[in-house]
CSV table of C-alpha atoms in Angstrom, one decimal:
chain,number,residue,atom,x,y,z
A,1,MET,CA,-56.7,20.0,119.8
A,2,ASP,CA,-58.9,20.6,116.8
A,3,LYS,CA,-57.5,18.9,113.9
A,4,THR,CA,-56.9,22.2,112.0
A,5,CYS,CA,-54.4,23.3,114.6
A,6,SER,CA,-51.0,21.8,115.2
A,7,LEU,CA,-49.8,21.4,118.8
A,8,GLU,CA,-46.3,21.2,119.9
A,9,ARG,CA,-44.7,20.5,123.3
A,10,ASP,CA,-41.1,21.1,124.1
A,11,GLY,CA,-40.7,17.8,125.9
A,12,ALA,CA,-40.5,19.3,129.4
A,13,ASP,CA,-42.9,17.9,131.9
A,14,ILE,CA,-45.9,20.1,132.9
A,15,PRO,CA,-45.9,20.3,136.7
A,16,PRO,CA,-48.4,18.2,138.7
A,17,ALA,CA,-51.6,19.7,139.8
A,18,THR,CA,-50.9,18.9,143.5
A,19,SER,CA,-48.0,18.5,145.8
A,20,GLU,CA,-47.7,16.7,149.1
A,21,VAL,CA,-46.5,18.9,152.0
A,22,SER,CA,-45.8,18.2,155.7
A,23,ASN,CA,-47.8,20.2,158.3
A,24,ILE,CA,-48.9,20.1,162.0
A,25,ILE,CA,-52.6,19.5,162.6
A,26,ARG,CA,-54.6,19.8,165.8
A,27,ARG,CA,-57.2,17.1,166.3
A,28,GLN,CA,-59.1,16.2,169.4
A,29,GLY,CA,-57.2,18.7,171.4
A,30,ARG,CA,-53.8,17.5,170.3
A,31,LEU,CA,-51.1,18.7,167.9
A,32,LYS,CA,-49.4,16.1,165.7
A,33,ALA,CA,-47.3,15.8,162.5
A,34,SER,CA,-49.2,15.1,159.4
A,35,HIS,CA,-49.2,15.7,155.6
A,36,ARG,CA,-51.7,16.6,152.9
A,37,GLN,CA,-52.1,17.4,149.3
A,38,VAL,CA,-52.1,21.1,148.3
A,39,ALA,CA,-52.9,22.6,145.0
A,40,GLU,CA,-50.1,23.9,142.8
A,41,GLU,CA,-50.4,27.3,140.9
A,42,VAL,CA,-48.0,28.5,138.3
A,43,PRO,CA,-47.7,31.5,136.0
A,44,VAL,CA,-49.2,30.6,132.6
A,45,ALA,CA,-48.3,33.1,129.8
A,46,PHE,CA,-50.3,33.4,126.6
A,47,SER,CA,-48.3,34.8,123.7
A,48,TYR,CA,-49.8,35.6,120.3
A,49,GLY,CA,-47.4,36.0,117.4
A,50,GLY,CA,-44.5,36.1,119.8
A,51,THR,CA,-46.0,38.9,122.0
A,52,THR,CA,-47.1,38.2,125.5
A,53,HIS,CA,-50.8,39.1,125.9
A,54,ALA,CA,-51.4,38.0,129.5
A,55,VAL,CA,-49.9,36.0,132.4
A,56,MET,CA,-52.4,34.1,134.6
A,57,MET,CA,-51.8,32.3,137.8
A,58,ALA,CA,-53.4,29.0,137.2
A,59,SER,CA,-53.4,25.3,137.9
A,60,PRO,CA,-51.0,23.5,135.6
A,61,GLN,CA,-53.5,21.2,133.9
A,62,ASP,CA,-55.8,21.3,130.8
A,63,ILE,CA,-53.5,24.0,129.3
A,64,GLU,CA,-54.7,23.5,125.8
A,65,ASP,CA,-58.3,24.0,126.9
A,66,PHE,CA,-57.2,27.0,128.9
A,67,ALA,CA,-55.5,28.6,125.9
A,68,VAL,CA,-58.5,28.1,123.6
A,69,GLY,CA,-61.1,29.2,126.1
A,70,PHE,CA,-59.1,32.2,127.2
A,71,SER,CA,-58.8,33.2,123.5
A,72,LEU,CA,-62.5,32.8,123.0
A,73,CYS,CA,-63.6,34.6,126.2
A,74,GLU,CA,-61.2,37.5,125.4
A,75,GLY,CA,-62.8,38.0,122.0
A,76,ILE,CA,-59.5,37.0,120.2
A,77,ILE,CA,-61.1,34.1,118.3
A,78,ALA,CA,-64.6,32.9,117.6
A,79,GLN,CA,-63.7,29.4,116.4
A,80,ALA,CA,-61.0,26.9,117.4
A,81,ALA,CA,-59.9,26.8,113.8
A,82,GLU,CA,-58.7,30.4,114.0
A,83,ILE,CA,-55.8,29.1,116.1
A,84,GLU,CA,-53.4,27.7,113.5
A,85,ALA,CA,-50.7,26.4,115.8
A,86,MET,CA,-49.9,26.2,119.5
A,87,ALA,CA,-46.6,25.4,121.3
A,88,ILE,CA,-46.5,24.8,125.1
A,89,GLN,CA,-43.2,25.2,126.8
A,90,SER,CA,-42.6,24.4,130.4
A,91,PHE,CA,-39.9,26.3,132.5
A,92,PRO,CA,-39.0,26.2,136.1
A,93,ALA,CA,-40.7,29.6,136.4
A,94,GLY,CA,-43.8,28.7,134.7
A,95,ILE,CA,-45.6,27.7,131.4
A,96,ASP,CA,-45.4,29.6,128.2
A,97,VAL,CA,-48.1,29.1,125.5
A,98,GLN,CA,-47.1,30.4,122.1
A,99,ILE,CA,-50.3,30.8,119.9
A,100,GLN,CA,-50.3,31.5,116.2
A,101,LEU,CA,-53.5,33.0,114.8
A,102,SER,CA,-55.0,33.1,111.4
A,103,ASP,CA,-54.2,36.2,109.5
A,104,GLN,CA,-57.5,37.8,110.1
A,105,GLN,CA,-57.4,37.3,113.9
A,106,ARG,CA,-53.8,38.3,114.1
A,107,ASP,CA,-54.5,41.6,112.3
A,108,ALA,CA,-57.5,42.2,114.5
A,109,LEU,CA,-55.5,41.6,117.7
A,110,THR,CA,-52.7,43.9,116.5
A,111,ALA,CA,-55.2,46.7,115.8
A,112,ARG,CA,-56.8,46.2,119.1
A,113,ARG,CA,-53.5,46.5,120.9
A,114,ARG,CA,-52.6,49.6,118.9
A,115,HIS,CA,-56.0,51.1,119.9
A,116,MET,CA,-55.5,50.5,123.6
A,117,ALA,CA,-51.9,51.8,123.7
A,118,GLY,CA,-51.4,55.4,124.8
A,119,PRO,CA,-49.9,57.7,127.4
A,120,VAL,CA,-50.2,56.5,130.9
A,121,GLY,CA,-52.7,58.6,132.9
A,122,CYS,CA,-54.2,60.4,129.9
A,123,GLY,CA,-57.8,59.8,131.1
A,124,LEU,CA,-59.0,58.6,127.7
A,125,CYS,CA,-56.9,55.5,128.1
A,126,GLY,CA,-58.7,54.8,131.4
A,127,ILE,CA,-62.1,55.2,129.7
A,128,GLU,CA,-61.0,52.8,127.0
A,129,SER,CA,-59.8,50.2,129.5
A,130,ILE,CA,-63.1,50.4,131.4
A,131,THR,CA,-65.0,50.0,128.1
A,132,GLU,CA,-62.9,46.9,127.3
A,133,ALA,CA,-63.6,45.4,130.7
A,134,VAL,CA,-67.4,45.7,130.3
A,135,ARG,CA,-67.4,45.2,126.5
A,136,GLU,CA,-70.6,44.2,124.9
A,137,PHE,CA,-71.5,40.6,124.1
A,138,PRO,CA,-74.3,39.5,121.8
A,139,PRO,CA,-77.3,38.1,123.8
A,140,VAL,CA,-77.8,34.4,123.8
A,141,ALA,CA,-80.3,33.3,121.2
A,142,ASP,CA,-83.9,32.6,122.1
A,143,SER,CA,-85.0,29.0,122.1
A,144,GLU,CA,-87.6,26.7,123.7
A,145,PHE,CA,-84.9,25.2,126.0
A,146,THR,CA,-86.0,24.7,129.6
A,147,LEU,CA,-84.5,23.0,132.7
A,148,ARG,CA,-86.6,21.0,135.3
A,149,SER,CA,-86.0,21.8,138.9
A,150,GLU,CA,-84.8,18.3,139.4
A,151,GLN,CA,-82.2,18.7,136.7
A,152,ILE,CA,-80.7,21.7,138.5
A,153,VAL,CA,-80.4,19.7,141.7
A,154,GLN,CA,-78.9,16.8,139.7
A,155,ALA,CA,-76.4,19.0,138.0
A,156,ALA,CA,-75.1,20.3,141.4
A,157,GLU,CA,-74.9,16.8,142.8
A,158,GLN,CA,-72.9,15.5,139.8
A,159,MET,CA,-70.6,18.4,140.0
A,160,TRP,CA,-69.6,17.6,143.6
A,161,ASN,CA,-68.8,14.0,142.8
A,162,LEU,CA,-66.7,15.0,139.8
A,163,GLN,CA,-64.4,17.6,141.6
A,164,VAL,CA,-61.4,15.3,142.0
A,165,LEU,CA,-58.8,18.1,142.6
A,166,HIS,CA,-61.0,19.9,145.1
A,167,ARG,CA,-61.6,16.8,147.1
A,168,ALA,CA,-57.9,16.3,147.3
A,169,THR,CA,-56.9,19.9,148.2
A,170,GLY,CA,-60.1,21.9,149.2
A,171,ALA,CA,-58.5,24.8,147.4
A,172,VAL,CA,-59.8,25.0,143.8
A,173,HIS,CA,-62.9,26.1,141.9
A,174,ALA,CA,-64.7,24.2,139.3
A,175,ALA,CA,-66.8,24.8,136.1
A,176,GLY,CA,-68.8,22.1,134.5
A,177,TYR,CA,-71.1,21.7,131.5
A,178,TYR,CA,-74.4,20.0,132.1
A,179,GLN,CA,-76.0,18.6,128.9
A,180,ALA,CA,-79.7,18.4,129.5
A,181,ARG,CA,-82.0,15.7,128.1
A,182,GLN,CA,-85.7,15.4,128.2
A,183,ARG,CA,-86.0,14.5,131.9
A,184,ASP,CA,-82.4,14.2,133.2
A,185,GLY,CA,-78.9,15.1,132.0
A,186,GLU,CA,-75.2,14.6,132.6
A,187,ILE,CA,-72.2,16.6,133.4
A,188,LEU,CA,-70.0,16.0,130.3
A,189,ALA,CA,-66.9,17.8,131.5
A,190,VAL,CA,-65.5,19.4,134.6
A,191,ARG,CA,-62.4,21.8,134.6
A,192,GLU,CA,-60.8,22.8,137.9
A,193,ASP,CA,-58.4,25.6,138.8
A,194,VAL,CA,-57.2,27.7,141.6
A,195,GLY,CA,-58.9,30.6,139.7
A,196,ARG,CA,-62.7,30.6,139.1
A,197,HIS,CA,-62.2,32.5,135.9
A,198,ASN,CA,-59.6,30.1,134.8
A,199,ALA,CA,-61.8,27.1,135.4
A,200,LEU,CA,-64.5,28.6,133.2
A,201,ASP,CA,-62.0,29.4,130.5
A,202,LYS,CA,-60.8,25.8,130.5
A,203,LEU,CA,-64.4,24.6,130.2
A,204,ALA,CA,-65.0,27.1,127.3
A,205,GLY,CA,-61.9,25.6,125.6
A,206,PHE,CA,-63.2,22.1,126.0
A,207,LEU,CA,-66.5,23.0,124.4
A,208,LEU,CA,-65.0,24.9,121.5
A,209,ARG,CA,-62.4,22.2,120.7
A,210,GLY,CA,-63.1,19.0,119.0
A,211,GLU,CA,-63.2,16.9,122.2
A,212,GLY,CA,-66.3,18.8,123.4
A,213,LYS,CA,-68.1,18.2,120.1
A,214,ALA,CA,-67.1,14.5,120.2
A,215,GLU,CA,-68.8,14.2,123.6
A,216,GLY,CA,-72.1,15.5,122.1
A,217,ALA,CA,-71.9,18.9,123.9
A,218,ASN,CA,-74.3,21.5,122.6
A,219,PRO,CA,-74.0,24.7,124.7
A,220,ALA,CA,-77.4,25.9,123.5
A,221,ARG,CA,-79.1,22.9,125.1
A,222,GLY,CA,-77.3,22.8,128.4
A,223,ALA,CA,-76.1,24.8,131.4
A,224,VAL,CA,-72.8,26.1,132.8
A,225,VAL,CA,-72.3,25.0,136.4
A,226,VAL,CA,-69.9,26.9,138.6
A,227,THR,CA,-68.8,26.4,142.3
A,228,SER,CA,-68.0,30.0,142.8
A,229,ARG,CA,-69.9,33.3,143.2
A,230,VAL,CA,-71.2,34.7,139.9
A,231,SER,CA,-69.5,38.0,138.9
A,232,LEU,CA,-69.7,40.0,135.7
A,233,GLU,CA,-66.9,38.0,134.0
A,234,MET,CA,-68.5,34.6,134.8
A,235,VAL,CA,-71.8,35.8,133.0
A,236,GLN,CA,-69.7,37.2,130.0
A,237,LYS,CA,-67.9,33.9,129.6
A,238,THR,CA,-71.2,32.0,129.7
A,239,ALA,CA,-72.4,34.3,126.9
A,240,ALA,CA,-69.2,33.6,124.9
A,241,ILE,CA,-69.9,29.9,125.3
A,242,ARG,CA,-73.5,30.6,124.0
A,243,SER,CA,-75.1,28.7,126.9
A,244,PRO,CA,-78.5,30.1,128.0
A,245,VAL,CA,-78.2,29.0,131.7
A,246,ILE,CA,-75.6,29.5,134.4
A,247,LEU,CA,-76.0,27.5,137.7
A,248,ALA,CA,-73.9,28.5,140.7
A,249,ILE,CA,-73.4,27.2,144.2
A,250,SER,CA,-72.8,30.8,145.6
A,251,ALA,CA,-74.4,34.1,145.1
A,252,PRO,CA,-74.3,36.6,142.2
A,253,THR,CA,-73.2,40.3,142.2
A,254,ALA,CA,-75.7,43.0,141.2
A,255,LEU,CA,-73.8,43.7,138.0
A,256,ALA,CA,-73.8,40.0,137.2
A,257,ILE,CA,-77.6,40.0,137.5
A,258,ARG,CA,-78.1,43.0,135.3
A,259,THR,CA,-75.7,41.6,132.7
A,260,ALA,CA,-77.4,38.2,132.7
A,261,GLU,CA,-80.8,39.9,132.2
A,262,ALA,CA,-79.4,41.9,129.2
A,263,LEU,CA,-77.7,38.9,127.7
A,264,ASN,CA,-80.8,36.7,127.9
A,265,ILE,CA,-79.1,34.3,130.3
A,266,THR,CA,-81.0,32.5,133.1
A,267,LEU,CA,-79.0,32.9,136.3
A,268,VAL,CA,-79.7,30.4,139.0
A,269,ALA,CA,-77.6,30.8,142.2
A,270,LEU,CA,-77.3,29.5,145.7
A,271,VAL,CA,-78.1,25.9,144.6
A,272,ARG,CA,-78.0,24.0,147.9
A,273,GLY,CA,-79.6,20.6,148.1
A,274,ALA,CA,-83.1,20.9,146.6
A,275,GLU,CA,-83.2,24.7,147.0
A,276,PHE,CA,-82.0,27.5,144.7
A,277,ASP,CA,-82.8,31.1,143.7
A,278,VAL,CA,-83.6,32.2,140.1
A,279,TYR,CA,-82.6,35.8,139.3
A,280,THR,CA,-83.2,36.3,135.6
A,281,HIS,CA,-85.3,34.8,132.8
A,282,PRO,CA,-87.2,32.3,135.0
A,283,HIS,CA,-89.2,31.1,132.0
A,284,ARG,CA,-86.5,28.5,131.4
A,285,ILE,CA,-87.0,26.7,134.8
A,286,VAL,CA,-90.0,24.5,135.1
A,287,GLU,CA,-91.3,22.0,137.7
C-alpha cells in the first residue's frame, strides 16, 4: 500500500484463489473419475466510513489493489493518498474492506450518496442513475505516443504466458499493463479475476499504488491489455487509468467504440496472433 495509508488485517486467512474438486470426465469415449482446480469467488464488500458502498463477487486475491482501483474507477478518489487507512477482514461469508478516506473525499462521497437517494420509482432517480452509469470522464491527454504492430502482438503473447490462474482453472479474465519502449516492451503486471471489471480494477489499483510506480509504470506511455470483450466500463476504467490505448482479445461493443473515440483512446480489438482490428484513433498504431 502507498506509504501514506495504513493497512490492517484482522489475522484471518484470505481464502485461496482456487480449490481442488472431484469430477467425472469423458476422454476417448470413456468416463472416469478425476479432479481439477476451479476458481474461487467470494463476496467482497467495500465500506467507506463504516457504510457499505458495494459488494462485488470476486476472486479473493490482490484485495488491496482491488480496493484502490475500485475507488479510482468509481470516482471516489483520484490519488492513492486520498485513502488514509484500510482494514481487511475475512469472514466465512466473504471479505469486508473498511476504507477511511481523507476529509475532502469523505464529504464528496457523502454528498454524492445524498444526491442519489430518493423515492423508489420516482422517475428522476432513474435518470440520475443512468447519468451516473454513463458519467463523463476527461479525455486522455494528447501525446506523441505510438505502438508498433509488433508490440501489440508481443503484448498479447506475454499476457497469455502470465495468466497463471487462467491456466489452472480456465475460468477467469485478466487485465495487464504493457509498458512500451522504443521497439519492444514488457507486461509489468497482470491481475486476474472471475470478473473482467474486477481484473481491470485490480490493475488500476496496482498502477495507482506505490508498487506500480516502483516498477516504472507510466500509464501515459503504455497500454491496457484485456482478455475479455470491450464494454463501456472497460473503456471508462482505461480513461481513469489515463492510458491512451486498450488492447483486447475479444470484440468491442458499439458504445465502447463511441466512448473510446470521445475519450481519445485507441481501441484495438480481436488481437489474434499477428492480426488485429483498430477501431478508434489509429494514428497511434504504426508499422
